[in-house]
XYZ file of C-alpha atoms in Angstrom:
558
model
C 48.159 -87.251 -29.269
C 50.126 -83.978 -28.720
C 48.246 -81.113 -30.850
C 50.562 -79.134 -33.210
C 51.325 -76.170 -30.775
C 53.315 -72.951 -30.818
C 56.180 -72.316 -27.990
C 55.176 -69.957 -25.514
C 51.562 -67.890 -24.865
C 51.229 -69.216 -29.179
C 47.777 -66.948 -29.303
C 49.286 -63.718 -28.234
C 52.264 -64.098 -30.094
C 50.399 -65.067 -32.821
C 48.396 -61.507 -32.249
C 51.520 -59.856 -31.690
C 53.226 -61.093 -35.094
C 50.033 -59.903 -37.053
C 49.950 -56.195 -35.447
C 53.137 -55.650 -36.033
C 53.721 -57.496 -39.315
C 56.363 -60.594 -40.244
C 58.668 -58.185 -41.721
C 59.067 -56.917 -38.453
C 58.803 -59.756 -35.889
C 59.722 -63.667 -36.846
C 57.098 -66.463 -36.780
C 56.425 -68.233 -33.720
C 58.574 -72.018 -33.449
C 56.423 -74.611 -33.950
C 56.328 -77.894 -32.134
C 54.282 -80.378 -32.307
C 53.466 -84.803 -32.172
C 55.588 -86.202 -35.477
C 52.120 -86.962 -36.705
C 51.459 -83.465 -37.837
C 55.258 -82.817 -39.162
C 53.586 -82.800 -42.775
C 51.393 -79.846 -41.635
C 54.387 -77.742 -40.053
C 56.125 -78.501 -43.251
C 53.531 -76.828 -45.235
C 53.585 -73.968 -43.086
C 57.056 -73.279 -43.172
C 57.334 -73.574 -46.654
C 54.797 -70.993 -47.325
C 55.556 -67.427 -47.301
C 55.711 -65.480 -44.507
C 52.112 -64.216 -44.383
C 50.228 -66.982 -45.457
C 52.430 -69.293 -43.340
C 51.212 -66.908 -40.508
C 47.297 -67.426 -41.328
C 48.211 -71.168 -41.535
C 49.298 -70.537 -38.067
C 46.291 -68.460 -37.075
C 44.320 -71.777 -38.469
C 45.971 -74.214 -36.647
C 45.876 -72.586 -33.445
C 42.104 -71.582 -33.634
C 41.646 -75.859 -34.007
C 43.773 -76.546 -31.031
C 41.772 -73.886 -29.237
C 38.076 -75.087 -29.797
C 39.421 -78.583 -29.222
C 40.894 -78.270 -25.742
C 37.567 -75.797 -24.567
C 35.942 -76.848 -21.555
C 32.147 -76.911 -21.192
C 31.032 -74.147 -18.561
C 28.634 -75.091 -15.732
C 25.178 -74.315 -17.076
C 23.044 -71.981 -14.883
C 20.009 -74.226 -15.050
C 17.243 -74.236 -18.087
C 15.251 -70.937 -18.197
C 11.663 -71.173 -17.296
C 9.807 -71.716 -20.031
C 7.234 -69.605 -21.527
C 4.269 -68.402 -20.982
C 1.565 -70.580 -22.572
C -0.234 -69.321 -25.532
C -4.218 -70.433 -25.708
C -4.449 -69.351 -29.550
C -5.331 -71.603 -32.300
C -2.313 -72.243 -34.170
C -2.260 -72.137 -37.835
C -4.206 -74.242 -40.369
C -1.333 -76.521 -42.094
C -1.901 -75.031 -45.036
C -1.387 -71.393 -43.632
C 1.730 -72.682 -41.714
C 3.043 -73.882 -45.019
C 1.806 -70.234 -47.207
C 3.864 -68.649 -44.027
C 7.153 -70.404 -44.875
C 7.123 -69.509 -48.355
C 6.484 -66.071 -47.474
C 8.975 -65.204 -45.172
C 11.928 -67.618 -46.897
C 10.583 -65.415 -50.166
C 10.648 -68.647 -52.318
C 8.040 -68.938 -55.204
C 6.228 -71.609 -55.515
C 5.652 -73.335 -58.983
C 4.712 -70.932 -61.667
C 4.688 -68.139 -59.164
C 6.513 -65.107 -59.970
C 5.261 -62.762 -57.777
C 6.748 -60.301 -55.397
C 5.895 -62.265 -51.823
C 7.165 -59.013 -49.716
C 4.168 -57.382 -51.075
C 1.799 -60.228 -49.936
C 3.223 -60.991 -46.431
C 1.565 -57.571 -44.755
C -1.444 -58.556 -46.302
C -0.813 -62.378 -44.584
C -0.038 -61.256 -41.417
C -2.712 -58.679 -40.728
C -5.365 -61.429 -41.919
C -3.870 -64.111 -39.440
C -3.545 -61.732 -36.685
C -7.579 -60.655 -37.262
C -8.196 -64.527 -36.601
C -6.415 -64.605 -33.807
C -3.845 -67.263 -35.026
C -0.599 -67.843 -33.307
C 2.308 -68.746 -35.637
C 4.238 -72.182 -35.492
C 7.264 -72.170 -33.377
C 9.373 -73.682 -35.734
C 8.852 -70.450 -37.880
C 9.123 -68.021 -35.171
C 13.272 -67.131 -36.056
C 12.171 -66.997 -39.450
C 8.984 -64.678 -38.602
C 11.287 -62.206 -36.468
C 13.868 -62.133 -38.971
C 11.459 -60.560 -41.633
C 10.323 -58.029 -38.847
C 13.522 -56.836 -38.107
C 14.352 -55.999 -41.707
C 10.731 -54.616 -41.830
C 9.677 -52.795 -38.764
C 6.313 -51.893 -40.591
C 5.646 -55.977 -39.820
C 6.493 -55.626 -36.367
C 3.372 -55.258 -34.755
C 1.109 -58.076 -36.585
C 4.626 -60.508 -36.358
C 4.984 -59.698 -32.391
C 1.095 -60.384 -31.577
C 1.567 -63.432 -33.686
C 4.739 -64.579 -32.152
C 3.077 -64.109 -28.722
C 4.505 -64.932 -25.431
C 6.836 -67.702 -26.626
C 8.343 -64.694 -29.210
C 8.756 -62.694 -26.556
C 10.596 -65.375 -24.832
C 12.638 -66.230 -27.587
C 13.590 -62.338 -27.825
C 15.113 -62.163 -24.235
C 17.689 -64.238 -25.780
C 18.755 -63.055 -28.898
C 19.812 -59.501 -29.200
C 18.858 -59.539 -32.973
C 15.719 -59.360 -31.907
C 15.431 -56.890 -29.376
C 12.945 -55.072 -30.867
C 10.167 -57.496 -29.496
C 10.536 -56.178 -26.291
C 10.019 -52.507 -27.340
C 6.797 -53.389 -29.503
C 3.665 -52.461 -27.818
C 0.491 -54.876 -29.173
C -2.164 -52.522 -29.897
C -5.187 -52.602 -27.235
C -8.216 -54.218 -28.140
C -6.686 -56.974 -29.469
C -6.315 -60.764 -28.167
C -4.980 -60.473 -25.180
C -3.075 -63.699 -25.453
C -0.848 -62.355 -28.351
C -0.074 -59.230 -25.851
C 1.714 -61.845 -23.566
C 5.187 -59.906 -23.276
C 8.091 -61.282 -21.733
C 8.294 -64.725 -21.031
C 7.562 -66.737 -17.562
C 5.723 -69.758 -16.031
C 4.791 -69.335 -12.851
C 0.839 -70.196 -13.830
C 1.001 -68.006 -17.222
C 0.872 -64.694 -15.557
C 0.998 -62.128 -18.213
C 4.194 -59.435 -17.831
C 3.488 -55.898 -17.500
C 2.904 -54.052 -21.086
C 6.006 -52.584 -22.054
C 4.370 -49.356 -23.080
C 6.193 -47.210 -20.674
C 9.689 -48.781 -21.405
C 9.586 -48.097 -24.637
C 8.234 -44.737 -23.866
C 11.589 -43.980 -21.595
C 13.962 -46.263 -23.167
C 12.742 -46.566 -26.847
C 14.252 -45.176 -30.610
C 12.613 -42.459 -31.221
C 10.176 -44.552 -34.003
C 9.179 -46.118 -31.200
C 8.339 -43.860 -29.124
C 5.693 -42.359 -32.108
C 4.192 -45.541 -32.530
C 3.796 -46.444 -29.340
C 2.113 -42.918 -28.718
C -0.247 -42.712 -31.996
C -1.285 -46.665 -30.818
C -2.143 -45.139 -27.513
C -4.231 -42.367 -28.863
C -6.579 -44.881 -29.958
C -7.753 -46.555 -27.069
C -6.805 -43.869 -24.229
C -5.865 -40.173 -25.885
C -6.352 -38.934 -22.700
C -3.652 -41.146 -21.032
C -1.175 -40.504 -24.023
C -1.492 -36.861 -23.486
C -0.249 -37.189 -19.922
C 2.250 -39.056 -21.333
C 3.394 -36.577 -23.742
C 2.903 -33.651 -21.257
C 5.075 -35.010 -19.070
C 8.288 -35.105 -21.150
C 7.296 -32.493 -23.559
C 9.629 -29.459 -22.072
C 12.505 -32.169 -22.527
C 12.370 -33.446 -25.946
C 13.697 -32.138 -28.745
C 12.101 -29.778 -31.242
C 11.969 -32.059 -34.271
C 10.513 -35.135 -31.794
C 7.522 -32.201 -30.445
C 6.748 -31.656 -34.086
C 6.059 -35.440 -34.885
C 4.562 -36.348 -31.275
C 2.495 -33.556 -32.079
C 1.886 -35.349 -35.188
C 0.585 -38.431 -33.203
C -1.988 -36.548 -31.502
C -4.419 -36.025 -34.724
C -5.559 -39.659 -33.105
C -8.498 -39.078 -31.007
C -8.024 -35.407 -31.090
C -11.353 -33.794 -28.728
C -11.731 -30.733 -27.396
C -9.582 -32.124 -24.199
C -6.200 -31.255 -25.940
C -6.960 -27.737 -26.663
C -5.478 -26.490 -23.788
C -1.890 -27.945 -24.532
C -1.957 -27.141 -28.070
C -2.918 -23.447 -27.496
C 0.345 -23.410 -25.002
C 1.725 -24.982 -27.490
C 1.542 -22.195 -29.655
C 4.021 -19.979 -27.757
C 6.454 -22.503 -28.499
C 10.156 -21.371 -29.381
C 9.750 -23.781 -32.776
C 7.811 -22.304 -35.456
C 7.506 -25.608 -37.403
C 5.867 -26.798 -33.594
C 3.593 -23.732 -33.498
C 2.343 -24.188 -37.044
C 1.063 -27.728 -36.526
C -0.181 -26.829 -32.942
C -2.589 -24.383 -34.358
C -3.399 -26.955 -37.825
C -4.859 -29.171 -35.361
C -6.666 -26.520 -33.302
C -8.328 -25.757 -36.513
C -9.604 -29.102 -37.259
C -11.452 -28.600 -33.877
C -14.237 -26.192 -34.687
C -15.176 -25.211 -31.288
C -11.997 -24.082 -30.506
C -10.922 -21.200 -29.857
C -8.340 -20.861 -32.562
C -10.806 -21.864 -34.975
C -13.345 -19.163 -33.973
C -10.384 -16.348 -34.638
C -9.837 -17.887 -37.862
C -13.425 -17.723 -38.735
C -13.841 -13.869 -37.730
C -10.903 -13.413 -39.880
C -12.765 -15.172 -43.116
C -15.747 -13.433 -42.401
C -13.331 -10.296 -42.725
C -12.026 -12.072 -45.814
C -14.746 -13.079 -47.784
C -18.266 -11.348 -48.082
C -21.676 -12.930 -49.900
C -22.894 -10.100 -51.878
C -26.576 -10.343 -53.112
C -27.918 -8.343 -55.913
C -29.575 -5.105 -55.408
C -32.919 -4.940 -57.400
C -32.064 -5.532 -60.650
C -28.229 -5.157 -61.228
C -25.364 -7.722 -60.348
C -25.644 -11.085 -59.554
C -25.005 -12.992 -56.337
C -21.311 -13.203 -55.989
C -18.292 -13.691 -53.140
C -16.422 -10.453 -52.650
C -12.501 -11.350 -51.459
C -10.768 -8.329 -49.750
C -7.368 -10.623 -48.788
C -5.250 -9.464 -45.701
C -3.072 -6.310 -45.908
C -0.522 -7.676 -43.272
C 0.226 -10.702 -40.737
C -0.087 -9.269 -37.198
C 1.412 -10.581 -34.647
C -1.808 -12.379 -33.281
C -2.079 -14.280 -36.701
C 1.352 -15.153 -36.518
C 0.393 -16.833 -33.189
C -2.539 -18.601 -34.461
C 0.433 -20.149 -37.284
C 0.342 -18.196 -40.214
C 3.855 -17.637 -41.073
C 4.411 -13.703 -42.539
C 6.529 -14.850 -45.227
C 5.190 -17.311 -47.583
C 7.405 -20.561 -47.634
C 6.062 -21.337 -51.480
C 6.993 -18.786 -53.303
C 3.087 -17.024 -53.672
C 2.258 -13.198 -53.446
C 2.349 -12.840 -49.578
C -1.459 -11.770 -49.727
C -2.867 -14.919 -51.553
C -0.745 -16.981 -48.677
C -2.299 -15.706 -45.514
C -5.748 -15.555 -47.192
C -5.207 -19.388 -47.842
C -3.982 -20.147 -44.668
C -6.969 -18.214 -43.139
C -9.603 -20.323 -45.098
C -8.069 -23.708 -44.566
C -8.520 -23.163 -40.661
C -11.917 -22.011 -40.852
C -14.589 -23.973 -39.645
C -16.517 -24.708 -42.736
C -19.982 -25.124 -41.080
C -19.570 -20.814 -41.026
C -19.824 -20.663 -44.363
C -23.065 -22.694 -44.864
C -25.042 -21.316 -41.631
C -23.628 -17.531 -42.392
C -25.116 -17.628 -46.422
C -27.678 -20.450 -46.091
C -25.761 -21.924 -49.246
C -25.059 -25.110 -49.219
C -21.085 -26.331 -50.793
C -22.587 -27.031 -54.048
C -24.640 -23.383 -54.365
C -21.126 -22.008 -52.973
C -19.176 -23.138 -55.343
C -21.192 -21.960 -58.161
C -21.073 -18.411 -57.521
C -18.630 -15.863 -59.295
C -15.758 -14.866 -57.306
C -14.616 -11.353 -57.522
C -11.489 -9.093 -55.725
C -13.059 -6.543 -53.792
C -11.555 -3.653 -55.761
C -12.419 -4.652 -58.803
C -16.332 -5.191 -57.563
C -16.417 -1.830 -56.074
C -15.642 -0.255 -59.942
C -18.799 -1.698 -60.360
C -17.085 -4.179 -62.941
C -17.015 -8.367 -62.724
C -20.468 -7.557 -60.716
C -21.708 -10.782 -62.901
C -18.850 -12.721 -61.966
C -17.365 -12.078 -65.864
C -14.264 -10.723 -64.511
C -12.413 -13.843 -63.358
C -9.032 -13.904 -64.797
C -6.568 -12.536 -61.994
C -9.751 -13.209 -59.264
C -9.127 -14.999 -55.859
C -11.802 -18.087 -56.995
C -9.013 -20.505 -56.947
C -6.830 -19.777 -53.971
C -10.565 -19.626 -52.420
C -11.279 -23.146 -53.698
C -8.328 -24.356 -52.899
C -8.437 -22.609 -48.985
C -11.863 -25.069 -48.984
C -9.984 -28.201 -50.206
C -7.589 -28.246 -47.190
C -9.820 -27.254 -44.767
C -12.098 -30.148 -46.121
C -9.155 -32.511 -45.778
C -8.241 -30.813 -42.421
C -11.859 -31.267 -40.750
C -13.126 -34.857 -42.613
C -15.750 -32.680 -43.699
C -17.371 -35.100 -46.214
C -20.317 -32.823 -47.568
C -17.832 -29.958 -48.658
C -15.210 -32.944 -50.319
C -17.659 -34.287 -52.446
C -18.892 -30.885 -53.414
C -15.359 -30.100 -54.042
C -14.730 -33.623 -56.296
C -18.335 -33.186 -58.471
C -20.227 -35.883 -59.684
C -18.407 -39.044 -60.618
C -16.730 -38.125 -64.059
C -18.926 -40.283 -67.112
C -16.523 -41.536 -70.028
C -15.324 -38.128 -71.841
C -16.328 -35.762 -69.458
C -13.744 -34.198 -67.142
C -14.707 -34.167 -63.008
C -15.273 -31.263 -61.152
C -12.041 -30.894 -59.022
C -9.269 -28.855 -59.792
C -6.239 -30.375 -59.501
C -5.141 -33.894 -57.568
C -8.349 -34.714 -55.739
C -7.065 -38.196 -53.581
C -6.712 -35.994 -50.716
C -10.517 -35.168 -50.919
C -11.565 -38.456 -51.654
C -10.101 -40.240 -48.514
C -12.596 -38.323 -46.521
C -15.356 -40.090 -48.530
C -16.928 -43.095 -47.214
C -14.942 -46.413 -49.094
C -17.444 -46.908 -51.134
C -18.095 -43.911 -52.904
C -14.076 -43.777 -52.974
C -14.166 -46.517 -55.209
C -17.188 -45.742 -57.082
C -15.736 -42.109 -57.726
C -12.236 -43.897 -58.786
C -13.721 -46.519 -61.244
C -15.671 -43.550 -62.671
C -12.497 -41.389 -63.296
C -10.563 -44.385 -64.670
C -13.054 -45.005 -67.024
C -13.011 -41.516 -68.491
C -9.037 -40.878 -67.539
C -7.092 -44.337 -68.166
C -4.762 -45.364 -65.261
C -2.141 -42.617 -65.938
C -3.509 -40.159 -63.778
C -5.215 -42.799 -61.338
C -1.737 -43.629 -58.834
C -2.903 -41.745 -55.876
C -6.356 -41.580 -56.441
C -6.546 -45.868 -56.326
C -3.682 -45.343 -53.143
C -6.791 -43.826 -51.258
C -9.134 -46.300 -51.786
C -9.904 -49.060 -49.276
C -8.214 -52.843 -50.015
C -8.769 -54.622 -51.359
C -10.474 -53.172 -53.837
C -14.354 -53.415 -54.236
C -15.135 -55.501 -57.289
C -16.570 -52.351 -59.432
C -13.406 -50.922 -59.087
C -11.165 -54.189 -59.985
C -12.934 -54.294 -63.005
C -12.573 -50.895 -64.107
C -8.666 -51.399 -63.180
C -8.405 -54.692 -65.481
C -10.439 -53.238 -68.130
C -7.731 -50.113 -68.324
C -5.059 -52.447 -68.615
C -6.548 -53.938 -71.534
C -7.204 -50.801 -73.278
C -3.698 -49.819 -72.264
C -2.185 -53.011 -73.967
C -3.965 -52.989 -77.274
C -3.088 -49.620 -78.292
C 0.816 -50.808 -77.620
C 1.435 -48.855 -74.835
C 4.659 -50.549 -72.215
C 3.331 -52.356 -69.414
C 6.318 -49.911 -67.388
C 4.392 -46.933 -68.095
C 2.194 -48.298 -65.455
C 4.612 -49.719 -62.697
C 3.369 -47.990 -59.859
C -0.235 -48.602 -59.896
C 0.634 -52.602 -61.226
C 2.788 -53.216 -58.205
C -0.530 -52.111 -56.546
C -2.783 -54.359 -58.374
C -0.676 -57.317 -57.115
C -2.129 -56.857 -52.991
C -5.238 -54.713 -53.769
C -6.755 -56.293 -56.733
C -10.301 -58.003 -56.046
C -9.098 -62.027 -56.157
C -12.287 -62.562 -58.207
C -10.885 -61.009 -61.186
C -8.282 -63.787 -61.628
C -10.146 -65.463 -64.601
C -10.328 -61.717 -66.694
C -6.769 -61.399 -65.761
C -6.022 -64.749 -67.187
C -7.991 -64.382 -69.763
C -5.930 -61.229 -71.214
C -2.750 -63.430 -70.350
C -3.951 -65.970 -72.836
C -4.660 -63.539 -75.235
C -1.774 -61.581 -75.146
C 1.645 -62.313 -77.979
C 3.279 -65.087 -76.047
C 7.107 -63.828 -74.578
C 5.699 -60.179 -74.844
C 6.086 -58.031 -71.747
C 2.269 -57.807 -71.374
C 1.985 -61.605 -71.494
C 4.563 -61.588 -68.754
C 2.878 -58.935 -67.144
C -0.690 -60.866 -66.678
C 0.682 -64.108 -66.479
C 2.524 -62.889 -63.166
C -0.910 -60.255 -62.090
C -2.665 -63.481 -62.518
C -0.567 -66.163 -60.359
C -0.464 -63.334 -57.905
C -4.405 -63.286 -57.279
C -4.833 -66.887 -57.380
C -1.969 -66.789 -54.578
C -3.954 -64.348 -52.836
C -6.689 -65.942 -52.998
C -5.701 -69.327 -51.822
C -4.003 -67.391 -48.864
C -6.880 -66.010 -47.785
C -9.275 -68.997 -47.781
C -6.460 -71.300 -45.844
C -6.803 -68.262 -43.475
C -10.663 -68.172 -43.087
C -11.217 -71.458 -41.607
């Protein structure tokens, strides 16, 4: 049968009519087998323009039917093979319903939370995933790139393989697996030939790379070979881009030693001042360095212990701030203007006590934090009146940019003595703790324990509304102290009428870091709550979350 046709080259003409428009250019004659006369009817009773996308239509038929098959190059050689234990059935099935995001019966919660969690678990047992859900398994990384790592060591080799042919998923190739884990899952590109494993495609993604990329694969270096990422980094440093040195300088807080000090104190003559600053914040969480030893001569300058004299005064810290920024302390990254608005004095004194090692303090007054902290702070002016001796003369006094100088250089050195000095005791229902201000900076450098211990302490005393970032530092999931503590809030919280909203941010947490074991309590309150009432809603879906979590975890820990 003759296929309904137009005269002449019909596809270019048919190109040519739609450029130009059918105002301009008549339709192409049609011709065609008597069979399809109805169809050219229809087509030239329409008007113009649809008659021309009837045209279009037919044309695009006649084409796909009449294609030839090309010669086929020969089958690809398969991949490499992958010695991992594939998943339980169970976890296979979890795994589709995590990355298709359907909810299973009665489930209502957000699976995007949960899939990290699934992945990092699976990976830990060195799983592989199921082919069939490979395409599904890349998808979600590539509209998540912070899956990409657990998804490509899961994938394996035969993701890797799968990756060479579909540019969609590219980024396989340019995702390092981070060393020291199975080295099955690191298989890169694919291959027979015996299983041979490719080269790591660290230093392609190091040359070729985004920029992302190029950060991640450098900070996952610095934790198995800083000293090979630093050559790395040296050797393209005087070619990259200001704003890329500032965040590969970033990279290098992992296994920073005393071996980087000589780059970073070059780095401190750099033309960027944003580069120069973070340069010397590093130096100073080294406290051998040399940077760090300037910036302790210039505390000592700072800040004096004063002891009493027979019988008058008290034992008190005498501040005598800066008078200028010289050019050496500009070096060492103290900027002479201050970026936050403060009295230029109180700046540089901060910045001066945040980079001091804060070992000098305790070996110089034989203090300890806690003894420290105690004493009366007093500006050396006033003290030398003979006034505020006593450490009554506070108000206007340089205690808290002191305390807060400690804070950051606590954060800035891991310094775990000084941050729980700086935090106090656990606060006890209706007493306040001993930090000023948001202390989740200092309590990430406590051990995860006392993290959480400190946390369910505060929440007790505080409620949840001031407990976001404090529960963000804390290890998950969370210990069961601290899960308790967090459920208990949430019943106070709902029986004096307050709106389950008011607490989004640290519920959306409670759904991946909640201790599973506290499923029954959370039920419990569900059942208890007015039914079709947003708190009823609220722990019905907190609740189906943990038992999900929970039976995710146990099909994983077989």
């Amino acid at each position: 049968m003759t296929a309904l046709t137009t005269a002449g080259d019909s596809w270019e003409e048919l190109q040519t009519t739609a450029m130009l428009g059918t105002d301009r250019r008549p339709l192409p004659a049609l011709t065609g087998s008597p069979a399809l006369s109805a169809a050219a009817q229809a087509v030239e009773r329409a008007d113009a323009a649809t008659a021309l996308l009837e045209l279009a239509a037919l044309e695009t038929v006649r084409r796909r039917a009449g294609a030839v098959a090309a010669e086929a190059d020969g089958l690809p050689e398969p991949a490499a093979p992958d010695p991992r234990r594939e998943l339980p059935e169970a976890a296979a099935r979890r795994l589709a319903v995590l990355v298709g995001g359907r909810s299973s019966a009665g489930m209502v919660a957000n699976l995007g939370e949960l899939l990290p969690q699934w992945l990092a678990t699976a990976r830990e047992h060195d799983f592989r995933a199921p082919a069939a859900l490979l395409p599904a398994l890349l998808d979600a990384a590539r509209a998540r790139s912070e899956l990409r790592p657990d998804a490509v060591a899961l994938a394996g080799p035969l993701g890797r393989w799968l990756a060479e042919r579909n540019p969609d998923w590219r980024f396989v190739t340019r995702t390092a697996v981070e060393p020291g884990r199975s080295a099955s899952a690191a298989g890169g590109a694919s291959g027979g030939g015996g299983g041979t494993a490719p080269a790591d495609p660290g230093d392609r993604i190091w040359e070729e790379g985004l920029f992302a990329e190029r950060v991640t694969h450098l900070t996952r270096l610095r934790r198995s070979a800083p000293a090979a990422a630093l050559d790395l980094l040296r050797g393209t440093w005087s070619t990259e881009r200001a704003e890329d040195r500032l965040l590969f300088l970033d990279a290098l807080q992992e296994g920073l030693s005393p071996l980087d000090e000589p780059f970073l104190e070059a780095a401190l003559s750099d033309r960027s001042k944003n580069v120069r600053s973070t340069a010397a914040e590093l130096l100073s969480t080294l406290p051998r360095s040399a940077l760090a030893a300037r910036m302790a001569e210039r505390a000592r300058a700072a800040v004096r212990l004063v002891r009493p004299a027979g019988e008058t005064g008290g034992t008190r810290l005498v501040v005598s701030p800066p008078v200028e920024c010289d050019s050496a302390m500009q070096r060492d990254g103290i900027p002479p203007k201050s970026p936050t608005g403060r009295g230029q004095r109180a700046w540089w004194f901060g910045e001066i006590i945040a980079a001091a090692p804060l070992d000098l303090w305790t070996s110089d007054t034989g203090l300890t934090p806690e003894q420290l902290l105690r004493l009366p702070v007093v500006d050396a002016d006033v003290d030398l009146t003979g006034q505020g001796g006593d450490g009554s003369v506070q108000a206007g006094s340089w205690a808290d940019d002191l305390r807060e100088g400690w804070a950051r250089a606590a954060v800035r050195q891991q310094h775990v003595e000084w941050a729980r000095a700086l935090l106090g005791p656990s606060p006890r229902p209706g007493q306040a703790g001993g930090t000023v201000g948001a202390p989740a900076k200092l309590l990430a450098v406590l051990p995860p324990a006392e993290r959480a211990a400190w946390t369910a302490a505060f929440i007790e005393s505080h409620g949840l509304g001031e407990a976001f970032q404090l529960l963000g530092a804390c290890a998950t999931p969370w210990t069961p102290p601290l899960s308790t503590s967090v459920v208990a809030a949430l019943e106070r919280s709902a029986r004096t009428g307050a709106y389950p909203w008011s607490h989004s941010g640290v519920l959306g947490m409670t759904e991946r870091a909640l201790a599973p074991e506290t499923a029954p309590a959370v039920e419990a309150l569900a059942s208890g709550a007015a039914p079709d009432t947003a708190w009823a809603d609220t722990f019905n879906r907190l609740a189906a979350t943990l038992r999900f979590r929970e039976a995710m975890l146990t099909e994983l820990n077989v």
